[in-house]
């Protein structure tokens, strides 16, 4: 019976065994990956280069784009490589690194989305105190806290996961190294020893969810008190993209990590994993830019400036 000390590699789950469908999967993921890189890269460049976008909301959006690029770059290149060369292997070190980076980016993104909810709450409910509560130094501290907490959370989970003895083989039922699937390989008694780490993360995630919900309850109450229809529409347009991103991210990631084993299957695992780890980095730039005229104008200005300078 294999254990963690004898495992030198893990075997990831391919989407299909049919070669033609494997190539289709490769080109589909390549297109999604390039779209995510271009979309998030344009967001980062536009916000960094345009002085009018040097505000707390866009500063947090820039950090979100960085996290999205990191998350999708951790997952898709290895999956595409395995698909292209028709292999399932990932080294033990590579799997541990992927677990750490995926959990780091996902955790930091959840904390950042919570901070962005607070930003919207202050902007709409306490506009006179916005400059005081969200000064440049406070924004940097909050963003650093999101990144730092995500790092510590990922370090704790990775150390806990790979310290458990693995006695159920090395085949991971996912197309990337995912903690719930690796924990399935551990011995049952060892798995129970690591439950406390999962409980801590669930409590943190639930706290973030409650904070976001309470923030938006206050936001919607304040929006209903805005006298002009134009003002309500502007406030709603600012909050809608964030609400869509938060709903998609929290619902799918929570289902992936908390779903009961009875409804677990490779197809469901694949779909849910794609929805929380691949889709958000690709669609977040589109969601935010479609509802944000300032960002669209700055992007047009940036692109036209690049063509004029050639």
mmCIF file of N, CA, C and O in Angstrom, residues 61-122:
data_model
loop_
_atom_site.group_PDB
_atom_site.id
_atom_site.type_symbol
_atom_site.label_atom_id
_atom_site.label_comp_id
_atom_site.label_asym_id
_atom_site.label_seq_id
_atom_site.Cartn_x
_atom_site.Cartn_y
_atom_site.Cartn_z
ATOM 1 N N UNK A 61 -9.400 46.722 -7.904
ATOM 2 C CA UNK A 61 -9.656 46.008 -9.149
ATOM 3 C C UNK A 61 -8.347 45.560 -9.799
ATOM 4 O O UNK A 61 -8.261 44.461 -10.352
ATOM 5 N N UNK A 62 -7.322 46.388 -9.716
ATOM 6 C CA UNK A 62 -6.001 46.018 -10.230
ATOM 7 C C UNK A 62 -5.475 44.792 -9.480
ATOM 8 O O UNK A 62 -4.937 43.856 -10.087
ATOM 9 N N UNK A 63 -5.622 44.788 -8.160
ATOM 10 C CA UNK A 63 -5.185 43.634 -7.369
ATOM 11 C C UNK A 63 -5.988 42.386 -7.727
ATOM 12 O O UNK A 63 -5.430 41.275 -7.778
ATOM 13 N N UNK A 64 -7.275 42.552 -7.984
ATOM 14 C CA UNK A 64 -8.108 41.418 -8.382
ATOM 15 C C UNK A 64 -7.624 40.821 -9.698
ATOM 16 O O UNK A 64 -7.572 39.596 -9.857
ATOM 17 N N UNK A 65 -7.256 41.680 -10.650
ATOM 18 C CA UNK A 65 -6.752 41.198 -11.934
ATOM 19 C C UNK A 65 -5.432 40.453 -11.766
ATOM 20 O O UNK A 65 -5.189 39.444 -12.438
ATOM 21 N N UNK A 66 -4.577 40.929 -10.868
ATOM 22 C CA UNK A 66 -3.319 40.235 -10.601
ATOM 23 C C UNK A 66 -3.584 38.841 -10.030
ATOM 24 O O UNK A 66 -2.939 37.857 -10.429
ATOM 25 N N UNK A 67 -4.518 38.749 -9.092
ATOM 26 C CA UNK A 67 -4.859 37.450 -8.503
ATOM 27 C C UNK A 67 -5.471 36.520 -9.538
ATOM 28 O O UNK A 67 -5.165 35.315 -9.560
ATOM 29 N N UNK A 68 -6.322 37.055 -10.404
ATOM 30 C CA UNK A 68 -6.941 36.233 -11.450
ATOM 31 C C UNK A 68 -5.891 35.682 -12.409
ATOM 32 O O UNK A 68 -5.945 34.506 -12.796
ATOM 33 N N UNK A 69 -4.955 36.524 -12.806
ATOM 34 C CA UNK A 69 -3.895 36.066 -13.700
ATOM 35 C C UNK A 69 -3.049 34.984 -13.036
ATOM 36 O O UNK A 69 -2.663 33.992 -13.668
ATOM 37 N N UNK A 70 -2.754 35.154 -11.757
ATOM 38 C CA UNK A 70 -1.965 34.162 -11.049
ATOM 39 C C UNK A 70 -2.691 32.840 -10.925
ATOM 40 O O UNK A 70 -2.106 31.768 -11.136
ATOM 41 N N UNK A 71 -3.985 32.885 -10.617
ATOM 42 C CA UNK A 71 -4.767 31.664 -10.424
ATOM 43 C C UNK A 71 -4.866 30.854 -11.714
ATOM 44 O O UNK A 71 -4.576 29.656 -11.736
ATOM 45 N N UNK A 72 -5.239 31.501 -12.798
ATOM 46 C CA UNK A 72 -5.436 30.767 -14.046
ATOM 47 C C UNK A 72 -4.109 30.304 -14.636
ATOM 48 O O UNK A 72 -4.024 29.272 -15.292
ATOM 49 N N UNK A 73 -3.020 31.050 -14.345
ATOM 50 C CA UNK A 73 -1.698 30.650 -14.831
ATOM 51 C C UNK A 73 -1.146 29.468 -14.042
ATOM 52 O O UNK A 73 -0.257 28.762 -14.518
ATOM 53 N N UNK A 74 -1.646 29.259 -12.851
ATOM 54 C CA UNK A 74 -1.230 28.112 -12.046
ATOM 55 C C UNK A 74 -1.911 26.834 -12.515
ATOM 56 O O UNK A 74 -1.340 25.741 -12.416
ATOM 57 N N UNK A 75 -3.121 26.956 -13.059
ATOM 58 C CA UNK A 75 -3.937 25.784 -13.376
ATOM 59 C C UNK A 75 -3.848 25.371 -14.845
ATOM 60 O O UNK A 75 -3.533 24.214 -15.163
ATOM 61 N N UNK A 76 -4.116 26.301 -15.763
ATOM 62 C CA UNK A 76 -4.311 25.911 -17.156
ATOM 63 C C UNK A 76 -3.054 25.447 -17.885
ATOM 64 O O UNK A 76 -3.132 24.484 -18.653
ATOM 65 N N UNK A 77 -1.889 26.104 -17.746
ATOM 66 C CA UNK A 77 -0.719 25.636 -18.513
ATOM 67 C C UNK A 77 -0.393 24.163 -18.287
ATOM 68 O O UNK A 77 -0.106 23.435 -19.244
ATOM 69 N N UNK A 78 -0.423 23.693 -17.040
ATOM 70 C CA UNK A 78 -0.134 22.281 -16.769
ATOM 71 C C UNK A 78 -1.209 21.389 -17.353
ATOM 72 O O UNK A 78 -0.900 20.311 -17.915
ATOM 73 N N UNK A 79 -2.471 21.797 -17.230
ATOM 74 C CA UNK A 79 -3.560 21.002 -17.796
ATOM 75 C C UNK A 79 -3.430 20.912 -19.312
ATOM 76 O O UNK A 79 -3.625 19.836 -19.901
ATOM 77 N N UNK A 80 -3.107 22.031 -19.955
ATOM 78 C CA UNK A 80 -2.938 22.020 -21.414
ATOM 79 C C UNK A 80 -1.744 21.171 -21.825
ATOM 80 O O UNK A 80 -1.781 20.464 -22.839
ATOM 81 N N UNK A 81 -0.672 21.240 -21.043
ATOM 82 C CA UNK A 81 0.521 20.444 -21.337
ATOM 83 C C UNK A 81 0.206 18.954 -21.252
ATOM 84 O O UNK A 81 0.597 18.174 -22.135
ATOM 85 N N UNK A 82 -0.500 18.542 -20.206
ATOM 86 C CA UNK A 82 -0.872 17.128 -20.067
ATOM 87 C C UNK A 82 -1.781 16.675 -21.206
ATOM 88 O O UNK A 82 -1.643 15.563 -21.727
ATOM 89 N N UNK A 83 -2.715 17.544 -21.584
ATOM 90 C CA UNK A 83 -3.639 17.189 -22.656
ATOM 91 C C UNK A 83 -2.919 17.073 -23.994
ATOM 92 O O UNK A 83 -3.154 16.142 -24.770
ATOM 93 N N UNK A 84 -2.045 18.011 -24.266
ATOM 94 C CA UNK A 84 -1.337 18.020 -25.551
ATOM 95 C C UNK A 84 -0.456 16.795 -25.720
ATOM 96 O O UNK A 84 -0.378 16.210 -26.801
ATOM 97 N N UNK A 85 0.204 16.384 -24.634
ATOM 98 C CA UNK A 85 1.131 15.248 -24.711
ATOM 99 C C UNK A 85 0.517 13.955 -24.202
ATOM 100 O O UNK A 85 1.211 12.947 -24.065
ATOM 101 N N UNK A 86 -0.806 13.985 -23.946
ATOM 102 C CA UNK A 86 -1.554 12.793 -23.535
ATOM 103 C C UNK A 86 -0.896 12.100 -22.337
ATOM 104 O O UNK A 86 -0.594 10.909 -22.358
ATOM 105 N N UNK A 87 -0.676 12.880 -21.293
ATOM 106 C CA UNK A 87 -0.107 12.344 -20.063
ATOM 107 C C UNK A 87 -0.918 12.847 -18.877
ATOM 108 O O UNK A 87 -1.657 13.825 -18.994
ATOM 109 N N UNK A 88 -0.793 12.191 -17.737
ATOM 110 C CA UNK A 88 -1.532 12.580 -16.538
ATOM 111 C C UNK A 88 -0.608 12.992 -15.402
ATOM 112 O O UNK A 88 -1.072 13.402 -14.351
ATOM 113 N N UNK A 89 0.685 12.872 -15.592
ATOM 114 C CA UNK A 89 1.632 12.980 -14.484
ATOM 115 C C UNK A 89 1.892 14.421 -14.064
ATOM 116 O O UNK A 89 1.957 15.339 -14.884
ATOM 117 N N UNK A 90 2.027 14.605 -12.758
ATOM 118 C CA UNK A 90 2.528 15.841 -12.171
ATOM 119 C C UNK A 90 3.399 15.428 -10.978
ATOM 120 O O UNK A 90 3.014 14.535 -10.204
ATOM 121 N N UNK A 91 4.571 16.006 -10.847
ATOM 122 C CA UNK A 91 5.484 15.609 -9.787
ATOM 123 C C UNK A 91 4.904 15.938 -8.410
ATOM 124 O O UNK A 91 4.002 16.769 -8.284
ATOM 125 N N UNK A 92 5.437 15.271 -7.395
ATOM 126 C CA UNK A 92 4.983 15.525 -6.023
ATOM 127 C C UNK A 92 5.201 16.990 -5.651
ATOM 128 O O UNK A 92 4.304 17.650 -5.105
ATOM 129 N N UNK A 93 6.392 17.515 -5.997
ATOM 130 C CA UNK A 93 6.690 18.925 -5.712
ATOM 131 C C UNK A 93 5.792 19.843 -6.517
ATOM 132 O O UNK A 93 5.303 20.859 -6.014
ATOM 133 N N UNK A 94 5.572 19.489 -7.795
ATOM 134 C CA UNK A 94 4.696 20.306 -8.635
ATOM 135 C C UNK A 94 3.276 20.330 -8.123
ATOM 136 O O UNK A 94 2.607 21.368 -8.154
ATOM 137 N N UNK A 95 2.801 19.183 -7.626
ATOM 138 C CA UNK A 95 1.444 19.116 -7.072
ATOM 139 C C UNK A 95 1.326 19.966 -5.815
ATOM 140 O O UNK A 95 0.355 20.710 -5.644
ATOM 141 N N UNK A 96 2.330 19.856 -4.922
ATOM 142 C CA UNK A 96 2.310 20.661 -3.697
ATOM 143 C C UNK A 96 2.359 22.148 -4.016
ATOM 144 O O UNK A 96 1.651 22.956 -3.398
ATOM 145 N N UNK A 97 3.180 22.525 -5.005
ATOM 146 C CA UNK A 97 3.271 23.933 -5.403
ATOM 147 C C UNK A 97 1.955 24.418 -5.981
ATOM 148 O O UNK A 97 1.512 25.539 -5.700
ATOM 149 N N UNK A 98 1.311 23.570 -6.791
ATOM 150 C CA UNK A 98 0.037 23.957 -7.387
ATOM 151 C C UNK A 98 -1.045 24.108 -6.329
ATOM 152 O O UNK A 98 -1.843 25.055 -6.374
ATOM 153 N N UNK A 99 -1.068 23.193 -5.358
ATOM 154 C CA UNK A 99 -2.029 23.301 -4.256
ATOM 155 C C UNK A 99 -1.836 24.614 -3.510
ATOM 156 O O UNK A 99 -2.799 25.343 -3.221
ATOM 157 N N UNK A 100 -0.585 24.923 -3.192
ATOM 158 C CA UNK A 100 -0.295 26.154 -2.449
ATOM 159 C C UNK A 100 -0.726 27.390 -3.240
ATOM 160 O O UNK A 100 -1.406 28.280 -2.712
ATOM 161 N N UNK A 101 -0.341 27.463 -4.519
ATOM 162 C CA UNK A 101 -0.614 28.660 -5.303
ATOM 163 C C UNK A 101 -2.108 28.827 -5.574
ATOM 164 O O UNK A 101 -2.647 29.936 -5.482
ATOM 165 N N UNK A 102 -2.794 27.724 -5.899
ATOM 166 C CA UNK A 102 -4.234 27.820 -6.161
ATOM 167 C C UNK A 102 -4.964 28.295 -4.920
ATOM 168 O O UNK A 102 -5.806 29.205 -4.975
ATOM 169 N N UNK A 103 -4.648 27.698 -3.769
ATOM 170 C CA UNK A 103 -5.339 28.085 -2.542
ATOM 171 C C UNK A 103 -4.962 29.503 -2.126
ATOM 172 O O UNK A 103 -5.795 30.248 -1.586
ATOM 173 N N UNK A 104 -3.726 29.885 -2.390
ATOM 174 C CA UNK A 104 -3.285 31.247 -2.082
ATOM 175 C C UNK A 104 -4.080 32.267 -2.882
ATOM 176 O O UNK A 104 -4.642 33.222 -2.331
ATOM 177 N N UNK A 105 -4.148 32.076 -4.200
ATOM 178 C CA UNK A 105 -4.848 33.041 -5.044
ATOM 179 C C UNK A 105 -6.346 33.062 -4.766
ATOM 180 O O UNK A 105 -6.963 34.138 -4.727
ATOM 181 N N UNK A 106 -6.939 31.890 -4.529
ATOM 182 C CA UNK A 106 -8.374 31.833 -4.266
ATOM 183 C C UNK A 106 -8.705 32.463 -2.912
ATOM 184 O O UNK A 106 -9.676 33.221 -2.780
ATOM 185 N N UNK A 107 -7.900 32.165 -1.893
ATOM 186 C CA UNK A 107 -8.135 32.750 -0.568
ATOM 187 C C UNK A 107 -7.970 34.263 -0.607
ATOM 188 O O UNK A 107 -8.817 35.011 -0.090
ATOM 189 N N UNK A 108 -6.873 34.728 -1.223
ATOM 190 C CA UNK A 108 -6.635 36.164 -1.303
ATOM 191 C C UNK A 108 -7.741 36.862 -2.081
ATOM 192 O O UNK A 108 -8.136 37.989 -1.750
ATOM 193 N N UNK A 109 -8.267 36.191 -3.117
ATOM 194 C CA UNK A 109 -9.348 36.801 -3.900
ATOM 195 C C UNK A 109 -10.619 36.940 -3.071
ATOM 196 O O UNK A 109 -11.322 37.950 -3.168
ATOM 197 N N UNK A 110 -10.916 35.949 -2.249
ATOM 198 C CA UNK A 110 -12.092 36.049 -1.383
ATOM 199 C C UNK A 110 -11.955 37.217 -0.419
ATOM 200 O O UNK A 110 -12.899 38.003 -0.235
ATOM 201 N N UNK A 111 -10.790 37.369 0.192
ATOM 202 C CA UNK A 111 -10.579 38.475 1.122
ATOM 203 C C UNK A 111 -10.625 39.816 0.390
ATOM 204 O O UNK A 111 -11.149 40.803 0.920
ATOM 205 N N UNK A 112 -10.087 39.836 -0.832
ATOM 206 C CA UNK A 112 -10.112 41.089 -1.599
ATOM 207 C C UNK A 112 -11.538 41.456 -2.008
ATOM 208 O O UNK A 112 -11.915 42.637 -1.968
ATOM 209 N N UNK A 113 -12.335 40.473 -2.389
ATOM 210 C CA UNK A 113 -13.738 40.740 -2.732
ATOM 211 C C UNK A 113 -14.501 41.265 -1.514
ATOM 212 O O UNK A 113 -15.408 42.097 -1.647
ATOM 213 N N UNK A 114 -14.129 40.796 -0.324
ATOM 214 C CA UNK A 114 -14.733 41.317 0.904
ATOM 215 C C UNK A 114 -14.357 42.775 1.116
ATOM 216 O O UNK A 114 -15.204 43.608 1.476
ATOM 217 N N UNK A 115 -13.099 43.102 0.865
ATOM 218 C CA UNK A 115 -12.642 44.490 0.979
ATOM 219 C C UNK A 115 -13.342 45.376 -0.046
ATOM 220 O O UNK A 115 -13.721 46.523 0.256
ATOM 221 N N UNK A 116 -13.541 44.858 -1.243
ATOM 222 C CA UNK A 116 -14.228 45.630 -2.289
ATOM 223 C C UNK A 116 -15.684 45.890 -1.904
ATOM 224 O O UNK A 116 -16.249 46.941 -2.243
ATOM 225 N N UNK A 117 -16.304 44.937 -1.201
ATOM 226 C CA UNK A 117 -17.665 45.175 -0.701
ATOM 227 C C UNK A 117 -17.660 46.313 0.311
ATOM 228 O O UNK A 117 -18.570 47.165 0.319
ATOM 229 N N UNK A 118 -16.644 46.348 1.158
ATOM 230 C CA UNK A 118 -16.515 47.441 2.130
ATOM 231 C C UNK A 118 -16.298 48.767 1.418
ATOM 232 O O UNK A 118 -16.861 49.800 1.813
ATOM 233 N N UNK A 119 -15.511 48.759 0.343
ATOM 234 C CA UNK A 119 -15.279 49.965 -0.454
ATOM 235 C C UNK A 119 -16.588 50.513 -1.011
ATOM 236 O O UNK A 119 -16.863 51.716 -0.944
ATOM 237 N N UNK A 120 -17.419 49.620 -1.556
ATOM 238 C CA UNK A 120 -18.715 50.054 -2.090
ATOM 239 C C UNK A 120 -19.632 50.554 -0.970
ATOM 240 O O UNK A 120 -20.378 51.524 -1.154
ATOM 241 N N UNK A 121 -19.573 49.899 0.188
ATOM 242 C CA UNK A 121 -20.398 50.321 1.328
ATOM 243 C C UNK A 121 -20.037 51.738 1.759
ATOM 244 O O UNK A 121 -20.926 52.583 1.957
ATOM 245 N N UNK A 122 -18.752 52.011 1.903
ATOM 246 C CA UNK A 122 -18.327 53.348 2.328
ATOM 247 C C UNK A 122 -18.676 54.384 1.264
ATOM 248 O O UNK A 122 -19.141 55.488 1.589
#
